[in-house]
mmCIF file of C-alpha atoms in Angstrom:
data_model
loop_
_atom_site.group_PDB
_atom_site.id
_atom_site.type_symbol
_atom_site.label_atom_id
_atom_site.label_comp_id
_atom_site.label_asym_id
_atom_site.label_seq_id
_atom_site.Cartn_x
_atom_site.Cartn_y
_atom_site.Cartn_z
ATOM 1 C CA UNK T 1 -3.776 -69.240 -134.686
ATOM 2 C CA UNK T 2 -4.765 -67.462 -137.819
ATOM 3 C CA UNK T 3 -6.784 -64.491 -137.415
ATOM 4 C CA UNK T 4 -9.281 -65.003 -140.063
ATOM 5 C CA UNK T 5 -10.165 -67.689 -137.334
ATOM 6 C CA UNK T 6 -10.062 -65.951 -134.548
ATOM 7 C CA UNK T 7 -12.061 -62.907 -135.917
ATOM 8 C CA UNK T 8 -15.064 -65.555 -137.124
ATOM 9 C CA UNK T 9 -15.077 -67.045 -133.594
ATOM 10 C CA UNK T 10 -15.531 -64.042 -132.741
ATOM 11 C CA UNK T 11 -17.730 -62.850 -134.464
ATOM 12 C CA UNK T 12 -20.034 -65.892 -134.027
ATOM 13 C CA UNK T 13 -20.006 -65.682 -130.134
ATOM 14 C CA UNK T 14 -20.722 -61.880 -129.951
ATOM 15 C CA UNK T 15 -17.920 -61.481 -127.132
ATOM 16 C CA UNK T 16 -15.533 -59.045 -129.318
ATOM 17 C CA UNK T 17 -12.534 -59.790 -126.244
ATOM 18 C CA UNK T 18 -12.836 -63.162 -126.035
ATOM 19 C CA UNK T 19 -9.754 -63.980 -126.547
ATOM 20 C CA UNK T 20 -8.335 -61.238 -123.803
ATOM 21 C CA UNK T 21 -10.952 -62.216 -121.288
ATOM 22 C CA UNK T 22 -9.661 -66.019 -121.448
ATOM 23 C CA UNK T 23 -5.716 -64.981 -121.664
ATOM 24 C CA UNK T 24 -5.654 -62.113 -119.817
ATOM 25 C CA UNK T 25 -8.728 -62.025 -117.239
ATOM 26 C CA UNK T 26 -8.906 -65.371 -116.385
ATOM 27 C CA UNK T 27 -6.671 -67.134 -113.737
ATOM 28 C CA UNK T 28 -4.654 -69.966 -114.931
ATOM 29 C CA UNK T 29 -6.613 -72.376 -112.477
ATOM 30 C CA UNK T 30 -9.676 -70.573 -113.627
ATOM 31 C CA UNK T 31 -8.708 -71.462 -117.312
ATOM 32 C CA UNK T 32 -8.067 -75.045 -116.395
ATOM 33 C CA UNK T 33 -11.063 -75.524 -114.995
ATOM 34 C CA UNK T 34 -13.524 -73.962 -117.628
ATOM 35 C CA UNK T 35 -11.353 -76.135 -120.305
ATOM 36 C CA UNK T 36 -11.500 -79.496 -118.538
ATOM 37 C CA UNK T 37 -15.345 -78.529 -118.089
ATOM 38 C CA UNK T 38 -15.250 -77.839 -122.259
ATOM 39 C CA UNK T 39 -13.143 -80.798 -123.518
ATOM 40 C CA UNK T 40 -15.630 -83.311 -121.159
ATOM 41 C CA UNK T 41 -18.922 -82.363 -123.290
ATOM 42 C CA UNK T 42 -16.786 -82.209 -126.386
ATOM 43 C CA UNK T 43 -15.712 -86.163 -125.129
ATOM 44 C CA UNK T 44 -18.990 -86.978 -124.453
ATOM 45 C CA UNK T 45 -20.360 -86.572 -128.211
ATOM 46 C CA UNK T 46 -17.489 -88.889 -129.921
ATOM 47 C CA UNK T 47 -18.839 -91.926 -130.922
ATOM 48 C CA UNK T 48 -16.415 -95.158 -131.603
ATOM 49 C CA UNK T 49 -16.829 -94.711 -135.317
ATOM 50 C CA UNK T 50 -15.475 -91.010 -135.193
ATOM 51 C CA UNK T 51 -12.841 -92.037 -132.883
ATOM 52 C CA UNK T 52 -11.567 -94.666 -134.901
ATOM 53 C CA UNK T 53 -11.234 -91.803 -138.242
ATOM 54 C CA UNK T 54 -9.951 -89.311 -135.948
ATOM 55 C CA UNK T 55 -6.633 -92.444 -135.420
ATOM 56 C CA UNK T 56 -6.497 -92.699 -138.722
ATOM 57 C CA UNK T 57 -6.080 -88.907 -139.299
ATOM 58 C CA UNK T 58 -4.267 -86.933 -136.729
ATOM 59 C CA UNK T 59 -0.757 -87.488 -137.214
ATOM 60 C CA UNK T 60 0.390 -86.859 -133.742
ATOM 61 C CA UNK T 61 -0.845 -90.274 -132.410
ATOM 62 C CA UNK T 62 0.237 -92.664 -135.839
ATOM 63 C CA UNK T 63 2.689 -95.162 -134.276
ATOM 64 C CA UNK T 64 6.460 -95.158 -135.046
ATOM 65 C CA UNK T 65 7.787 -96.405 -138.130
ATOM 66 C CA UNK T 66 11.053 -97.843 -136.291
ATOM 67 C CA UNK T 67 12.045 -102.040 -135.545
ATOM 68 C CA UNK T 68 11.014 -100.793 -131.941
ATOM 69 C CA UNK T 69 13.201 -103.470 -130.130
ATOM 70 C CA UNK T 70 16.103 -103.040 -131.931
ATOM 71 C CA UNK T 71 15.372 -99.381 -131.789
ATOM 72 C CA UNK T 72 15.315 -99.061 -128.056
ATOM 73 C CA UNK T 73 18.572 -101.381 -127.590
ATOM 74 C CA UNK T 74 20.089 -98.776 -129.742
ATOM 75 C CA UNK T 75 19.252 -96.098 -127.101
ATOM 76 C CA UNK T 76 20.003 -97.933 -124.264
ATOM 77 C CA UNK T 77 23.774 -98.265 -125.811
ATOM 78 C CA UNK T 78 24.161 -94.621 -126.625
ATOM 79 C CA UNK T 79 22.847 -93.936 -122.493
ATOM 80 C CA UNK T 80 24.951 -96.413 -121.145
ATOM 81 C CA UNK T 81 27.767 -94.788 -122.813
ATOM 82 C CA UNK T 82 26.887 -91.685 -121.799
ATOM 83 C CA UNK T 83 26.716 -92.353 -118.402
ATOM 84 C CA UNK T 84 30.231 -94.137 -118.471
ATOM 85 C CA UNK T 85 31.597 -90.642 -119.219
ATOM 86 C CA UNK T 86 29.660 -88.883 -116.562
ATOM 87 C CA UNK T 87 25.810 -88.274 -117.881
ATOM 88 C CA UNK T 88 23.409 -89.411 -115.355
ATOM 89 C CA UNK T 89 20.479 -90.729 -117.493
ATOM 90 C CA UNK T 90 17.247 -89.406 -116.916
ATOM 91 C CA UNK T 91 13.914 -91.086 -117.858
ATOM 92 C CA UNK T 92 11.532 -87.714 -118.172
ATOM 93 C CA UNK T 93 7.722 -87.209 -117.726
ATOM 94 C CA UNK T 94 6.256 -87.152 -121.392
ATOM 95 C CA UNK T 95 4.666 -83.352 -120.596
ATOM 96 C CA UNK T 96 6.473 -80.696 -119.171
ATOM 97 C CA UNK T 97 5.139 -77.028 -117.875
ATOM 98 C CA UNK T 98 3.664 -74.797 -119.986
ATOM 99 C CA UNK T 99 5.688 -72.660 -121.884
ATOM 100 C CA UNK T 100 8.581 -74.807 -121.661
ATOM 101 C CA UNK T 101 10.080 -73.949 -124.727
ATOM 102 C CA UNK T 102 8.631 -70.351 -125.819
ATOM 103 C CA UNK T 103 9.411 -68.848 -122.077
ATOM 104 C CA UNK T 104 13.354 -69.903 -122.339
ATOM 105 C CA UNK T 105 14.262 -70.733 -126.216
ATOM 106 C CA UNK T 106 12.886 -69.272 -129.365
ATOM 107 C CA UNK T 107 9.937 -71.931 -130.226
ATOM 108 C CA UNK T 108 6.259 -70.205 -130.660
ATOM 109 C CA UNK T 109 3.626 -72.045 -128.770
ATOM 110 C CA UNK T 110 2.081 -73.046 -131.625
ATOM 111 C CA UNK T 111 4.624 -75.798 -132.544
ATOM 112 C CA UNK T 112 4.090 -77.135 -129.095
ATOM 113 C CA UNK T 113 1.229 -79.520 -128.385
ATOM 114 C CA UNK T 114 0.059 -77.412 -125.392
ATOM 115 C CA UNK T 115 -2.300 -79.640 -122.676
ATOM 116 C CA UNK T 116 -4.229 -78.926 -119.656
ATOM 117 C CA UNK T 117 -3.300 -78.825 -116.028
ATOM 118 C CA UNK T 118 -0.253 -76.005 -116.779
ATOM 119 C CA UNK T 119 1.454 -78.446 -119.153
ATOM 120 C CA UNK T 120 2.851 -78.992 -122.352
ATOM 121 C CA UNK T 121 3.982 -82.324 -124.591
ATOM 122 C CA UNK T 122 7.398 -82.072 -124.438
ATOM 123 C CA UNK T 123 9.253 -80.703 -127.365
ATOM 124 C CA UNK T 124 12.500 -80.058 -126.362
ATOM 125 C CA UNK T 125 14.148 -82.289 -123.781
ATOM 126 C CA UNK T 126 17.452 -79.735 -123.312
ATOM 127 C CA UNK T 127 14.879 -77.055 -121.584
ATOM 128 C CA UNK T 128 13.509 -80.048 -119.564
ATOM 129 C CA UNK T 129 17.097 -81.051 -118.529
ATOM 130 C CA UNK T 130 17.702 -77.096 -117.470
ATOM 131 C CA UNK T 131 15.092 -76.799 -115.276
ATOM 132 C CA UNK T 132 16.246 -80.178 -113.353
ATOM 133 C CA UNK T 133 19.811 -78.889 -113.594
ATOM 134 C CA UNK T 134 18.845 -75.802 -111.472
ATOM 135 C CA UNK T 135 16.240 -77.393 -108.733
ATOM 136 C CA UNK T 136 19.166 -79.853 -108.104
ATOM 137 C CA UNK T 137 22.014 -76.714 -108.098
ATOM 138 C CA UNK T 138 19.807 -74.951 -106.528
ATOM 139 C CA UNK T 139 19.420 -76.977 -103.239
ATOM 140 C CA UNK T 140 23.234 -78.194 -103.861
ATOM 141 C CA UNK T 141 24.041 -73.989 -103.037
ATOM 142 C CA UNK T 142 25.042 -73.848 -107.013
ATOM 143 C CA UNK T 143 28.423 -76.160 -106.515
ATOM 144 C CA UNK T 144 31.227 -75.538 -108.893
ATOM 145 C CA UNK T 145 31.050 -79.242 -109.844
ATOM 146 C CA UNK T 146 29.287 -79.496 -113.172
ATOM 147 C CA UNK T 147 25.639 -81.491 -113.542
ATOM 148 C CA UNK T 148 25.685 -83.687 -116.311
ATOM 149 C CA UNK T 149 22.749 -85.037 -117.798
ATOM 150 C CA UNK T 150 21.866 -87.590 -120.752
ATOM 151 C CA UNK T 151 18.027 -88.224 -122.015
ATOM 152 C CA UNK T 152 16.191 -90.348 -124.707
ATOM 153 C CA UNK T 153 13.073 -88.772 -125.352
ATOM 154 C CA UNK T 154 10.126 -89.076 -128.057
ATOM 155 C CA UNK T 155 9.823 -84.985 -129.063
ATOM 156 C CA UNK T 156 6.413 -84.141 -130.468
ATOM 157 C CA UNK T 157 5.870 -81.177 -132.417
ATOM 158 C CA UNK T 158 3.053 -79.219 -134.090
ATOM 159 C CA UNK T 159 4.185 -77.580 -137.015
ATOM 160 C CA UNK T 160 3.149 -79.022 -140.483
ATOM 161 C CA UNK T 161 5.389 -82.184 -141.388
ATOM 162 C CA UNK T 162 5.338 -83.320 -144.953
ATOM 163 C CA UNK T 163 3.449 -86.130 -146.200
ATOM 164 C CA UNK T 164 5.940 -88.698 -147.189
ATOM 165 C CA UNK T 165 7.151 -92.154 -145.574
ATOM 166 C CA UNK T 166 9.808 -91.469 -142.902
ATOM 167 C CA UNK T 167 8.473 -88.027 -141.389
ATOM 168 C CA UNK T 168 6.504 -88.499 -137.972
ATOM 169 C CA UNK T 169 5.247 -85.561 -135.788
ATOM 170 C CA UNK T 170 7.123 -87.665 -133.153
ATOM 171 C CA UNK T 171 10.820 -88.467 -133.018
ATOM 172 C CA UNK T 172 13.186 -90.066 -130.898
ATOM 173 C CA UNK T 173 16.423 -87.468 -129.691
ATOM 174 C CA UNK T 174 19.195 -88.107 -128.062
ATOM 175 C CA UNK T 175 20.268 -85.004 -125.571
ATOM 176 C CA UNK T 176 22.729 -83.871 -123.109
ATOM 177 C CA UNK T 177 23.161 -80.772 -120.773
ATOM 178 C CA UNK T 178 26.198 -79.626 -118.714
ATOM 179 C CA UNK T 179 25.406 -77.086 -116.174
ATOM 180 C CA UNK T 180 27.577 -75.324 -113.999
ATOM 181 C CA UNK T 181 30.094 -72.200 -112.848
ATOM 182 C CA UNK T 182 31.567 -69.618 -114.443
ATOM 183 C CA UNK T 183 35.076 -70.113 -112.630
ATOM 184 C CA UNK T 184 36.840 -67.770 -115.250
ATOM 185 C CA UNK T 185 38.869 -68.208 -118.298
ATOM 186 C CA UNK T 186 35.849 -69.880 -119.853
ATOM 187 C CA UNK T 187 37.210 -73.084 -118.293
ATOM 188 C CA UNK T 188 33.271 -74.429 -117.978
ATOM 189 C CA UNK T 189 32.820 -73.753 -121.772
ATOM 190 C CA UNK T 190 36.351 -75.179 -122.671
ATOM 191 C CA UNK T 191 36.199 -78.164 -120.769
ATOM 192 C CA UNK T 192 32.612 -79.237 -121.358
ATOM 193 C CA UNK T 193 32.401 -78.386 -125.051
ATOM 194 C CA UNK T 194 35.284 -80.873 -125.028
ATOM 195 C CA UNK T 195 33.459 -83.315 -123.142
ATOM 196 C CA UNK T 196 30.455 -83.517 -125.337
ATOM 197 C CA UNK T 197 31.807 -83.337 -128.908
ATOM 198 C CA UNK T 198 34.575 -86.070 -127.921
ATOM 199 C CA UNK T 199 31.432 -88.324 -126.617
ATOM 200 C CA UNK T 200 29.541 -88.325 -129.955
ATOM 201 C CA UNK T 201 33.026 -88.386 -131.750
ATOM 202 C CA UNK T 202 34.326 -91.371 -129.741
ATOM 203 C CA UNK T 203 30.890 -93.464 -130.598
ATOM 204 C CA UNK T 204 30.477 -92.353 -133.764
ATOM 205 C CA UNK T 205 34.255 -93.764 -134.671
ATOM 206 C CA UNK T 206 34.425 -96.805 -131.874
ATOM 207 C CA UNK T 207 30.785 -97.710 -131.514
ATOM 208 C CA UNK T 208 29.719 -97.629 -134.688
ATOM 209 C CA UNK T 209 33.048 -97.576 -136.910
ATOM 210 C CA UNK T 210 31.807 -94.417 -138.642
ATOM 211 C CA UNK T 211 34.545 -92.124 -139.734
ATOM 212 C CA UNK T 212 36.401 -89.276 -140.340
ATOM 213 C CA UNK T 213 34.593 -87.589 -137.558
ATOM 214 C CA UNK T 214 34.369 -83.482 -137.594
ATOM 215 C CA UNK T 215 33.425 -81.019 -135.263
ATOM 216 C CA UNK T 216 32.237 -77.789 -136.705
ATOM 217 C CA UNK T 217 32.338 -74.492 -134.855
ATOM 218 C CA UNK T 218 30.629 -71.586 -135.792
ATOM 219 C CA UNK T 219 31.132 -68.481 -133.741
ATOM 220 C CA UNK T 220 27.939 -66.164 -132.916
ATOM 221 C CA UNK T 221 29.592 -62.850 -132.497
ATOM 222 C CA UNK T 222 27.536 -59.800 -131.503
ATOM 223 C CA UNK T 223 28.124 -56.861 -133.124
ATOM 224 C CA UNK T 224 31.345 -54.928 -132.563
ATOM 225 C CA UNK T 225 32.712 -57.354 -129.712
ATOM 226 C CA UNK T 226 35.673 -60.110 -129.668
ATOM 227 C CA UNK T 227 34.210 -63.053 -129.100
ATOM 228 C CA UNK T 228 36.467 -64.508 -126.526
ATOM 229 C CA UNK T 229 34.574 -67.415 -125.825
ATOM 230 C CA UNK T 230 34.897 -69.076 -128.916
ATOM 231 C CA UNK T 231 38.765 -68.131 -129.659
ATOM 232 C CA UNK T 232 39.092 -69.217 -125.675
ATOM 233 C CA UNK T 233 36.995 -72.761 -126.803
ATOM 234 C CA UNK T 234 38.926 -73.543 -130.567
ATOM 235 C CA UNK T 235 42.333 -72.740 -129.077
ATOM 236 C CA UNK T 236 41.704 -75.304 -126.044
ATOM 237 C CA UNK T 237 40.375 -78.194 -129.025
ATOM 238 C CA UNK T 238 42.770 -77.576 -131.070
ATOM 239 C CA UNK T 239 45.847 -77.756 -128.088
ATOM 240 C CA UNK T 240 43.589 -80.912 -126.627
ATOM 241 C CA UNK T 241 43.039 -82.884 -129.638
ATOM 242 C CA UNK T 242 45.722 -81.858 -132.400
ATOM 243 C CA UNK T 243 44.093 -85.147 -134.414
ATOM 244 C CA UNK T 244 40.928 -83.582 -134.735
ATOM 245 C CA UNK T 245 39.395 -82.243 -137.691
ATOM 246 C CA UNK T 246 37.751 -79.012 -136.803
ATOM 247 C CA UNK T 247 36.136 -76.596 -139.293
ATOM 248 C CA UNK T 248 34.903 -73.283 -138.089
ATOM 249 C CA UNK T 249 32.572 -70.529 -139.356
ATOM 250 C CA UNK T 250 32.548 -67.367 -138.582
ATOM 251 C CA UNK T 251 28.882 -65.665 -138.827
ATOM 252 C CA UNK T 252 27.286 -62.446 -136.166
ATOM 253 C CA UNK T 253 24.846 -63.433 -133.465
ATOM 254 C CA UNK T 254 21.407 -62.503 -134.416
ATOM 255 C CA UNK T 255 18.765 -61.142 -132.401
ATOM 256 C CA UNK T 256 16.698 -64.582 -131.580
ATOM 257 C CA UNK T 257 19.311 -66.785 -131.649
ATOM 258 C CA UNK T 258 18.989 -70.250 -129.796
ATOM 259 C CA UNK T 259 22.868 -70.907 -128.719
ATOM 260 C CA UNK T 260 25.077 -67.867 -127.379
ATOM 261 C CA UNK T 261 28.254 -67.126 -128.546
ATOM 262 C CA UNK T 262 28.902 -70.561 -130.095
ATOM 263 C CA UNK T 263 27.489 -73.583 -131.905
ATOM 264 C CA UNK T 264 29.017 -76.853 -132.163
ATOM 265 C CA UNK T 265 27.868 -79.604 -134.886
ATOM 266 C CA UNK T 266 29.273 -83.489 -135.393
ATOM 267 C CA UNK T 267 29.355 -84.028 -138.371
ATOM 268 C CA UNK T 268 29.759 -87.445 -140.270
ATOM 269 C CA UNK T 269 29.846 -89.162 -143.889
ATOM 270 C CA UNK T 270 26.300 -89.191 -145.409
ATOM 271 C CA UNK T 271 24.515 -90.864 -148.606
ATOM 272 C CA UNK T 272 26.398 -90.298 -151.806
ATOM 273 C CA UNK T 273 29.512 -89.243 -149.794
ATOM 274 C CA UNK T 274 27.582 -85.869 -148.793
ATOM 275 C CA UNK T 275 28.332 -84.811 -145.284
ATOM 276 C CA UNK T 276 25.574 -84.828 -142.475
ATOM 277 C CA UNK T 277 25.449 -82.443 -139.256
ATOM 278 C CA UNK T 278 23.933 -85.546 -137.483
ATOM 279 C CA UNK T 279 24.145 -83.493 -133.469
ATOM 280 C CA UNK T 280 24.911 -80.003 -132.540
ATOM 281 C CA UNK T 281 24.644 -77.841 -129.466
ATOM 282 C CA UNK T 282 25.527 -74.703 -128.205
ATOM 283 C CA UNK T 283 25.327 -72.423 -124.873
ATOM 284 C CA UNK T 284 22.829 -70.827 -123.875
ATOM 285 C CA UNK T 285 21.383 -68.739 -120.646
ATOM 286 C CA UNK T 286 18.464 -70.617 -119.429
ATOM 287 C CA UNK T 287 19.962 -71.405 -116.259
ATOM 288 C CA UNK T 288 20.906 -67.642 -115.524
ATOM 289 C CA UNK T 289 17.403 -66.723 -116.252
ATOM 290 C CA UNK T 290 15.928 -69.376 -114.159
ATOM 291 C CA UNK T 291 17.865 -69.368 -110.880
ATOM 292 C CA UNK T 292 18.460 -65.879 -111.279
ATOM 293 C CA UNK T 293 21.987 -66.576 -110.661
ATOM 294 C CA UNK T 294 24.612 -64.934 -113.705
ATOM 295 C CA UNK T 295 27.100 -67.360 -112.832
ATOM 296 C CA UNK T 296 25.607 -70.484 -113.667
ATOM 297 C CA UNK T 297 26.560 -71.883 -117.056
ATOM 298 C CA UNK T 298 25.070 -74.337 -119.572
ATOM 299 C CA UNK T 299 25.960 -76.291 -122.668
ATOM 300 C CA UNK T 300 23.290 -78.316 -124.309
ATOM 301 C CA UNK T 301 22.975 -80.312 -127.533
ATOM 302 C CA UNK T 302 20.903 -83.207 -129.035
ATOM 303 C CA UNK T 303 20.915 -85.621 -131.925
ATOM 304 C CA UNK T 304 18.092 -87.402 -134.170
ATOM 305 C CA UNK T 305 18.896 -90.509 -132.695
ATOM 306 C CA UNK T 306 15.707 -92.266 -134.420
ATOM 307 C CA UNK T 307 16.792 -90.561 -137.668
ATOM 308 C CA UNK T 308 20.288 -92.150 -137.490
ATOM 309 C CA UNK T 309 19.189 -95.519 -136.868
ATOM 310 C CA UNK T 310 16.760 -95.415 -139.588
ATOM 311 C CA UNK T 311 20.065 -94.154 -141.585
ATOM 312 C CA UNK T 312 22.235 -96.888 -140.820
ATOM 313 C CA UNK T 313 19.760 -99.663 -141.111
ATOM 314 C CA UNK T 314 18.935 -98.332 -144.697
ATOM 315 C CA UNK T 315 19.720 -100.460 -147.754
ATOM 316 C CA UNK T 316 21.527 -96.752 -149.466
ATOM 317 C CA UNK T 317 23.644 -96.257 -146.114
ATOM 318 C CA UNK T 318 24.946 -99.706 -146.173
#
């Protein structure tokens, strides 16, 4: 929130650590409670008139601008073929707990829609699929067997959007997770890296008849280290699939990063024969830090799925 804000609220209720005493002081349930208490009387005094300008305004509840049948049989494709090569769709809760996304990856709670209750509106679905990833492990004893899970989800976010035809605070993705062991020789990373990018690849070019096809790779090195990992995952592609196109970038991790080591992007023919990075993903640690286990592995990536159909049902894409 900005400060100026802060410092007149502040000011205006005479309690100069306000904002400690209700972050800080306060128990979560304690929170809750005096919140649900506040948002009741606020409830009470909106009238049907102020309710309907409120719809009007507040761009987190406009309706989507998408054919929504032919929109959701376009999901339901990309899931079933998903789950042909091994993701087990999952239909998630729209909220998820709070701090989702600023406790594991590197979103500030501000562009989350944060709720009541110790929840959030889900932003991300990938940190959503991690944390089911390791209560299932978990009680499995961590098997070496990977967990693979696919996901249609409507994101919502809070950060300013601009005002033109086409943006929406809330978007359609398309995500999968891998999660599993480090058995060594980064054969988890090699194998499922692999799995994913030849998944988008394979419907991009047989689904849809979209092609060429790439897969970029952009290596996160830290500073002064070999990064194995990604000369372990390129050199496994590349003896794999000797057809594919594969581009990589070379670029140091920086502090903050969301992927580890490596990002992947698919990347396809755009407008005006520009190229689009329509999905990427990457590894990250979020399963280490949850299960407190540093053996457990996981790959995530996502794609505007809402995006691309809007794309190919265009009157410039076709």
């Amino acid at each position: 929130m900005n400060k100026n804000i802060l410092d007149r609220i502040v000011a205006e209720t005479g309690v100069p650590d306000l904002v400690e005493i209700l972050s800080e002081r306060l128990a979560a349930s304690d929170l809750n409670s005096l919140l649900l208490e506040v948002f009741s009387r606020k409830t009470s005094q909106i009238t049907p008139a102020e309710l309907l300008r409120t719809y009007r305004q507040n761009r987190f509840v406009q309706p989507a601008q998408v054919d929504f049948v032919g929109f959701t049989e376009f999901c339901l494709d990309w899931l079933k073929s998903a789950q042909i090569v091994g993701f087990q769709p999952l239909q998630l809760s729209p909220v998820s707990p709070l701090g989702t996304c600023s406790a594991l990856g590197t979103v500030h709670q501000n562009k989350v829609v944060s709720a009541l209750r110790g929840t959030e509106v889900t932003a991300d679905a990938t940190n959503v699929l991690a944390l089911e990833s390791v209560v299932r492990r978990q009680a499995q004893g961590f098997p070496v067997e990977p967990t693979h899970f696919s996901v249609v989800h409507r994101h919502v976010r809070a950060q300013e959007i601009p005002k033109v035809p086409g943006f929406s605070a809330h978007f359609s993705i398309l995500g999968l997770t891998s999660a599993g062991r480090d058995t060594g020789s980064f054969d988890f990373e090699k194998e499922n890296l692999w799995r994913q990018a030849k998944f988008y690849k394979t419907y991009f070019e047989e689904n849809l008849g979209i092609s060429p096809v790439k897969v970029r790779l952009k290596s996160l090195d830290a500073e002064g280290e070999e990064n194995r990992l990604f000369q372990a995952v390129l050199s496994f592609l590349q003896k794999t699939e000797p057809g594919w196109e594969i581009e990589v970038i070379e670029s140091k991790q920086v502090e903050q990063e969301y992927y580890q080591r490596l990002q992947f992007k698919v990347v396809i023919p755009g407008f005006g024969g520009q190229e689009l990075e329509i999905a990427d993903g990457g590894f990250t640690d979020w399963t280490q830090r949850l299960s407190g286990n540093r053996k457990e592995r996981l790959l995530i990536s996502g794609m505007g799925l809402e995006l691309l159909y809007k794309m190919l049902n265009s009157k410039v894409w076709k």
